PDB file of C-alpha atoms and ligand atoms in Angstrom:
ATOM      1  CA  MET A   1     104.754 -10.534  80.146  1.00  0.00           C
ATOM      2  CA  VAL A   2     101.390 -11.221  81.820  1.00  0.00           C
ATOM      3  CA  ASP A   3     101.527 -13.468  84.854  1.00  0.00           C
ATOM      4  CA  LEU A   4      98.981 -16.142  83.954  1.00  0.00           C
ATOM      5  CA  SER A   5      98.891 -17.569  87.464  1.00  0.00           C
ATOM      6  CA  ARG A   6      97.740 -14.221  88.815  1.00  0.00           C
ATOM      7  CA  ARG A   7      95.174 -13.885  86.056  1.00  0.00           C
ATOM      8  CA  ALA A   8      93.860 -17.348  86.925  1.00  0.00           C
ATOM      9  CA  PHE A   9      93.755 -16.336  90.570  1.00  0.00           C
ATOM     10  CA  PHE A  10      91.340 -13.547  89.740  1.00  0.00           C
ATOM     11  CA  ARG A  11      89.134 -15.617  87.460  1.00  0.00           C
ATOM     12  CA  GLY A  12      85.708 -15.766  89.111  1.00  0.00           C
ATOM     13  CA  ARG A  13      86.825 -13.527  91.978  1.00  0.00           C
ATOM     14  CA  PRO A  14      85.863  -9.899  92.423  1.00  0.00           C
ATOM     15  CA  ARG A  15      88.597  -7.581  91.228  1.00  0.00           C
ATOM     16  CA  PRO A  16      89.543  -4.687  93.485  1.00  0.00           C
ATOM     17  CA  LYS A  17      87.489  -1.545  93.185  1.00  0.00           C
ATOM     18  CA  ALA A  18      88.809   0.680  90.386  1.00  0.00           C
ATOM     19  CA  GLU A  19      90.654   3.490  92.146  1.00  0.00           C
ATOM     20  CA  MET A  20      93.115   6.127  91.067  1.00  0.00           C
ATOM     21  CA  ARG A  21      96.459   4.345  90.733  1.00  0.00           C
ATOM     22  CA  PRO A  22      99.904   5.841  91.275  1.00  0.00           C
ATOM     23  CA  PRO A  23     101.338   7.932  88.445  1.00  0.00           C
ATOM     24  CA  TRP A  24     102.521   6.098  85.336  1.00  0.00           C
ATOM     25  CA  ALA A  25     100.522   3.000  86.271  1.00  0.00           C
ATOM     26  CA  LEU A  26      99.750   0.509  83.529  1.00  0.00           C
ATOM     27  CA  ALA A  27      96.124   0.298  82.383  1.00  0.00           C
ATOM     28  CA  GLU A  28      94.010  -1.078  85.236  1.00  0.00           C
ATOM     29  CA  GLY A  29      93.823  -4.711  84.085  1.00  0.00           C
ATOM     30  CA  ASP A  30      97.545  -4.943  83.386  1.00  0.00           C
ATOM     31  CA  PHE A  31      98.300  -3.048  86.578  1.00  0.00           C
ATOM     32  CA  ILE A  32      96.387  -5.567  88.686  1.00  0.00           C
ATOM     33  CA  ASP A  33      98.103  -8.426  86.878  1.00  0.00           C
ATOM     34  CA  ARG A  34     101.536  -7.041  87.687  1.00  0.00           C
ATOM     35  CA  CYS A  35     101.167  -5.329  91.040  1.00  0.00           C
ATOM     36  CA  THR A  36     102.259  -7.604  93.880  1.00  0.00           C
ATOM     37  CA  ARG A  37     100.916  -5.241  96.559  1.00  0.00           C
ATOM     38  CA  CYS A  38     104.416  -4.945  97.953  1.00  0.00           C
ATOM     39  CA  ASN A  39     103.651  -1.271  98.638  1.00  0.00           C
ATOM     40  CA  ASP A  40     107.247  -0.250  97.925  1.00  0.00           C
ATOM     41  CA  CYS A  41     105.757   2.698  96.019  1.00  0.00           C
ATOM     42  CA  VAL A  42     103.806   3.740  99.112  1.00  0.00           C
ATOM     43  CA  ARG A  43     106.990   3.804 101.184  1.00  0.00           C
ATOM     44  CA  ALA A  44     108.940   5.603  98.441  1.00  0.00           C
ATOM     45  CA  CYS A  45     106.563   8.537  97.994  1.00  0.00           C
ATOM     46  CA  PRO A  46     108.094  11.611  99.681  1.00  0.00           C
ATOM     47  CA  THR A  47     104.762  13.426  99.906  1.00  0.00           C
ATOM     48  CA  HIS A  48     102.956  10.390 101.390  1.00  0.00           C
ATOM     49  CA  ILE A  49     100.046  10.534  98.962  1.00  0.00           C
ATOM     50  CA  LEU A  50     100.172   6.829  98.123  1.00  0.00           C
ATOM     51  CA  VAL A  51      98.190   4.521 100.392  1.00  0.00           C
ATOM     52  CA  ALA A  52      97.086   0.894 100.303  1.00  0.00           C
ATOM     53  CA  GLY A  53      93.555   0.867  98.865  1.00  0.00           C
ATOM     54  CA  ASP A  54      90.983  -1.815  98.213  1.00  0.00           C
ATOM     55  CA  GLY A  55      92.546  -5.275  98.295  1.00  0.00           C
ATOM     56  CA  GLY A  56      95.894  -3.767  99.317  1.00  0.00           C
ATOM     57  CA  TYR A  57      96.562  -2.232  95.889  1.00  0.00           C
ATOM     58  CA  PRO A  58      98.055   1.263  95.993  1.00  0.00           C
ATOM     59  CA  THR A  59      95.886   4.272  95.371  1.00  0.00           C
ATOM     60  CA  VAL A  60      96.295   8.045  95.713  1.00  0.00           C
ATOM     61  CA  ASP A  61      94.996  10.127  98.617  1.00  0.00           C
ATOM     62  CA  PHE A  62      95.439  13.808  97.807  1.00  0.00           C
ATOM     63  CA  ARG A  63      94.248  14.798 101.285  1.00  0.00           C
ATOM     64  CA  GLU A  64      97.830  14.036 102.308  1.00  0.00           C
ATOM     65  CA  GLY A  65      99.446  16.326  99.762  1.00  0.00           C
ATOM     66  CA  GLU A  66     100.336  16.592  96.108  1.00  0.00           C
ATOM     67  CA  CYS A  67     102.210  14.617  93.485  1.00  0.00           C
ATOM     68  CA  THR A  68     105.458  16.325  92.545  1.00  0.00           C
ATOM     69  CA  PHE A  69     105.932  13.855  89.671  1.00  0.00           C
ATOM     70  CA  CYS A  70     109.326  12.947  91.089  1.00  0.00           C
ATOM     71  CA  GLY A  71     108.992   9.364  89.821  1.00  0.00           C
ATOM     72  CA  ASP A  72     110.310   7.776  93.026  1.00  0.00           C
ATOM     73  CA  CYS A  73     107.325   5.404  93.082  1.00  0.00           C
ATOM     74  CA  VAL A  74     108.150   4.228  89.556  1.00  0.00           C
ATOM     75  CA  THR A  75     111.770   3.623  90.481  1.00  0.00           C
ATOM     76  CA  ALA A  76     110.682   1.618  93.536  1.00  0.00           C
ATOM     77  CA  CYS A  77     108.280  -0.600  91.582  1.00  0.00           C
ATOM     78  CA  GLN A  78     110.329  -3.703  90.729  1.00  0.00           C
ATOM     79  CA  PRO A  79     107.416  -5.633  89.090  1.00  0.00           C
ATOM     80  CA  LYS A  80     107.012  -2.674  86.692  1.00  0.00           C
ATOM     81  CA  ALA A  81     103.341  -2.108  87.364  1.00  0.00           C
ATOM     82  CA  LEU A  82     104.426   1.531  87.110  1.00  0.00           C
ATOM     83  CA  GLN A  83     106.398   2.397  83.988  1.00  0.00           C
ATOM     84  CA  ARG A  84     107.533   5.803  82.812  1.00  0.00           C
ATOM     85  CA  ALA A  85     108.423   6.357  79.170  1.00  0.00           C
ATOM     86  CA  ALA A  86     110.353   9.523  78.313  1.00  0.00           C
ATOM     87  CA  GLY A  87     107.991  12.469  78.096  1.00  0.00           C
ATOM     88  CA  GLN A  88     104.940  10.417  79.038  1.00  0.00           C
ATOM     89  CA  PRO A  89     102.495  12.288  81.286  1.00  0.00           C
ATOM     90  CA  ALA A  90     101.766  10.658  84.650  1.00  0.00           C
ATOM     91  CA  TRP A  91      98.037  10.420  84.028  1.00  0.00           C
ATOM     92  CA  SER A  92      95.158  12.172  82.319  1.00  0.00           C
ATOM     93  CA  ALA A  93      93.473  12.962  85.644  1.00  0.00           C
ATOM     94  CA  GLN A  94      92.479  16.559  86.331  1.00  0.00           C
ATOM     95  CA  ALA A  95      90.843  18.617  89.051  1.00  0.00           C
ATOM     96  CA  VAL A  96      87.049  18.798  89.242  1.00  0.00           C
ATOM     97  CA  ILE A  97      85.292  21.354  91.460  1.00  0.00           C
ATOM     98  CA  GLY A  98      82.249  19.991  93.301  1.00  0.00           C
ATOM     99  CA  GLU A  99      79.043  21.445  94.651  1.00  0.00           C
ATOM    100  CA  ASP A 100      80.498  22.173  98.102  1.00  0.00           C
ATOM    101  CA  CYS A 101      82.740  24.904  96.633  1.00  0.00           C
ATOM    102  CA  LEU A 102      82.187  27.969  98.853  1.00  0.00           C
ATOM    103  CA  PRO A 103      81.577  30.553  96.081  1.00  0.00           C
ATOM    104  CA  ARG A 104      78.675  28.376  94.984  1.00  0.00           C
ATOM    105  CA  GLN A 105      77.175  29.092  98.409  1.00  0.00           C
ATOM    106  CA  GLY A 106      77.878  32.807  97.985  1.00  0.00           C
ATOM    107  CA  VAL A 107      81.080  32.826 100.080  1.00  0.00           C
ATOM    108  CA  GLU A 108      84.201  34.418  98.601  1.00  0.00           C
ATOM    109  CA  CYS A 109      87.107  31.916  98.399  1.00  0.00           C
ATOM    110  CA  ARG A 110      90.132  31.467  96.122  1.00  0.00           C
ATOM    111  CA  VAL A 111      92.215  29.088  98.207  1.00  0.00           C
ATOM    112  CA  CYS A 112      92.522  26.389  95.521  1.00  0.00           C
ATOM    113  CA  GLY A 113      93.832  28.957  93.044  1.00  0.00           C
ATOM    114  CA  ASP A 114      96.426  30.148  95.543  1.00  0.00           C
ATOM    115  CA  PHE A 115      97.885  26.628  95.731  1.00  0.00           C
ATOM    116  CA  CYS A 116      97.964  25.940  91.988  1.00  0.00           C
ATOM    117  CA  ASP A 117     101.491  26.590  90.732  1.00  0.00           C
ATOM    118  CA  ALA A 118     100.371  25.759  87.183  1.00  0.00           C
ATOM    119  CA  ARG A 119      97.856  28.647  87.305  1.00  0.00           C
ATOM    120  CA  ALA A 120      95.218  26.249  86.040  1.00  0.00           C
ATOM    121  CA  ILE A 121      92.394  27.702  88.144  1.00  0.00           C
ATOM    122  CA  ARG A 122      90.761  30.897  86.925  1.00  0.00           C
ATOM    123  CA  PHE A 123      88.137  32.995  88.676  1.00  0.00           C
ATOM    124  CA  PRO A 124      86.309  34.891  85.954  1.00  0.00           C
ATOM    125  CA  PRO A 125      84.206  37.786  87.271  1.00  0.00           C
ATOM    126  CA  ARG A 126      80.563  36.906  87.784  1.00  0.00           C
ATOM    127  CA  LEU A 127      77.707  39.364  87.866  1.00  0.00           C
ATOM    128  CA  GLY A 128      75.867  39.257  91.186  1.00  0.00           C
ATOM    129  CA  GLY A 129      78.024  36.623  92.887  1.00  0.00           C
ATOM    130  CA  SER A 130      81.448  35.490  94.026  1.00  0.00           C
ATOM    131  CA  PRO A 131      83.684  34.366  91.139  1.00  0.00           C
ATOM    132  CA  LEU A 132      83.516  30.604  90.629  1.00  0.00           C
ATOM    133  CA  PRO A 133      86.723  28.608  90.042  1.00  0.00           C
ATOM    134  CA  GLU A 134      87.174  27.173  86.565  1.00  0.00           C
ATOM    135  CA  ILE A 135      89.774  24.535  85.678  1.00  0.00           C
ATOM    136  CA  ASP A 136      91.860  25.120  82.572  1.00  0.00           C
ATOM    137  CA  GLY A 137      92.139  21.659  81.043  1.00  0.00           C
ATOM    138  CA  GLU A 138      95.178  22.717  79.024  1.00  0.00           C
ATOM    139  CA  LYS A 139      97.146  23.533  82.170  1.00  0.00           C
ATOM    140  CA  CYS A 140      95.917  21.192  84.917  1.00  0.00           C
ATOM    141  CA  THR A 141      98.381  18.377  85.584  1.00  0.00           C
ATOM    142  CA  GLY A 142      96.220  16.581  88.165  1.00  0.00           C
ATOM    143  CA  CYS A 143      98.904  17.166  90.795  1.00  0.00           C
ATOM    144  CA  GLY A 144      96.285  17.486  93.521  1.00  0.00           C
ATOM    145  CA  ALA A 145      97.878  20.465  95.288  1.00  0.00           C
ATOM    146  CA  CYS A 146      94.476  22.168  95.327  1.00  0.00           C
ATOM    147  CA  VAL A 147      92.678  19.283  97.085  1.00  0.00           C
ATOM    148  CA  ALA A 148      93.789  19.435 100.728  1.00  0.00           C
ATOM    149  CA  PRO A 149      93.747  23.245 101.151  1.00  0.00           C
ATOM    150  CA  CYS A 150      90.070  23.562 100.107  1.00  0.00           C
ATOM    151  CA  PRO A 151      88.098  24.351 103.296  1.00  0.00           C
ATOM    152  CA  THR A 152      85.192  22.146 102.189  1.00  0.00           C
ATOM    153  CA  LEU A 153      87.243  19.469 100.347  1.00  0.00           C
ATOM    154  CA  ALA A 154      85.257  20.338  97.223  1.00  0.00           C
ATOM    155  CA  VAL A 155      88.041  19.469  94.770  1.00  0.00           C
ATOM    156  CA  THR A 156      88.602  15.938  93.522  1.00  0.00           C
ATOM    157  CA  ILE A 157      91.095  14.631  90.996  1.00  0.00           C
ATOM    158  CA  LYS A 158      89.350  12.506  88.438  1.00  0.00           C
ATOM    159  CA  LEU A 159      90.261  10.517  85.380  1.00  0.00           C
ATOM    160  CA  PRO A 160      88.199  11.384  82.311  1.00  0.00           C
ATOM    161  CA  PRO A 161      85.346   8.958  81.636  1.00  0.00           C
ATOM    162  CA  ALA A 162      86.521   5.868  79.718  1.00  0.00           C
ATOM    163  CA  GLY A 163      85.534   5.647  76.118  1.00  0.00           C
TER     164      GLY A 163
HETATM  165  S1  SF4 B   1     105.694  -0.891  94.013  1.00  0.00           S
HETATM  166 FE1  SF4 B   1     104.661  -1.636  92.171  1.00  0.00          FE
HETATM  167  S2  SF4 B   1     104.140  -3.783  92.660  1.00  0.00           S
HETATM  168 FE2  SF4 B   1     104.591  -2.781  94.606  1.00  0.00          FE
HETATM  169  S3  SF4 B   1     102.561  -2.057  95.369  1.00  0.00           S
HETATM  170 FE3  SF4 B   1     103.512  -0.342  94.195  1.00  0.00          FE
HETATM  171  S4  SF4 B   1     102.666  -0.558  92.113  1.00  0.00           S
HETATM  172 FE4  SF4 B   1     102.342  -2.539  93.168  1.00  0.00          FE
HETATM  173  S1  SF4 B   2     105.777  10.658  91.486  1.00  0.00           S
HETATM  174 FE1  SF4 B   2     106.748  11.084  93.475  1.00  0.00          FE
HETATM  175  S2  SF4 B   2     105.247  12.410  94.570  1.00  0.00           S
HETATM  176 FE2  SF4 B   2     104.147  11.426  92.865  1.00  0.00          FE
HETATM  177  S3  SF4 B   2     103.218   9.563  93.761  1.00  0.00           S
HETATM  178 FE3  SF4 B   2     105.217   8.967  92.856  1.00  0.00          FE
HETATM  179  S4  SF4 B   2     106.678   9.114  94.562  1.00  0.00           S
HETATM  180 FE4  SF4 B   2     104.819  10.272  95.168  1.00  0.00          FE
HETATM  181  S1  SF4 B   3      95.351  19.528  90.235  1.00  0.00           S
HETATM  182 FE1  SF4 B   3      97.286  20.754  90.340  1.00  0.00          FE
HETATM  183  S2  SF4 B   3      97.426  21.753  88.309  1.00  0.00           S
HETATM  184 FE2  SF4 B   3      95.310  20.980  88.516  1.00  0.00          FE
HETATM  185  S3  SF4 B   3      94.119  22.727  89.311  1.00  0.00           S
HETATM  186 FE3  SF4 B   3      94.806  21.521  91.114  1.00  0.00          FE
HETATM  187  S4  SF4 B   3      96.749  22.448  91.763  1.00  0.00           S
HETATM  188 FE4  SF4 B   3      96.311  23.177  89.671  1.00  0.00          FE
END
C-alpha cells in the first residue's frame, strides 16, 4: 500500500537523485515512497557495498566490494522497499567499460576478467593492440566484483536506459 502522507511530503519538493538502489528494490517511485531511510539494509550488508546516498536513501558503492546476492538487505528491510520474489533477478544492471580502460591506452591489462567468476568478460584478440575487454550481456549479473580491482576504476555498473 502506498503511504499517501509520504507522497504528499514529496509533492513540490525535489526528489532524491536517481541512484542505483540495493538489489531487489521496488521501482524508484515506489521505493522512495516506502523507504524510511532506516538504513537497516546498509548495516545488514556483509560486503559493505550499501551506503546512504542522496537524501539518506541507500545506494550501492561497488568500490567497497561486490554483491553476493545473499539477500540479507532484503530480509532486513521491514518496510519492504526491497522485495525478492522467487527466482527474480536482483536487477538488470550490468558492467560497462569506460574510456579509462588501460588497453584502450595501449597497456595490457586483464584484471577485471580475473575477478569475474561468471566469466562474463572476454578479451578477443585484436590486431595491432592489446585485447579490449568485452562484456557478455548474457552472463553479467551486475555483481560489481570487477569494479574495485580495476587500476583506473574504468568499470561502472549501470542500469539499462529506461524505455
Ligand atoms: S532497510 Fe529498507 S526502508 Fe530501510 S533504508 Fe534500506 S531500503 Fe530503506
Ligand atoms: S544481497 Fe547481500 S551482498 Fe548484496 S547488497 Fe544485499 S546484503 Fe549486500
Ligand atoms: S559485474 Fe560481475 S558478472 Fe558482470 S562483468 Fe563484472 S564481475 Fe563479471
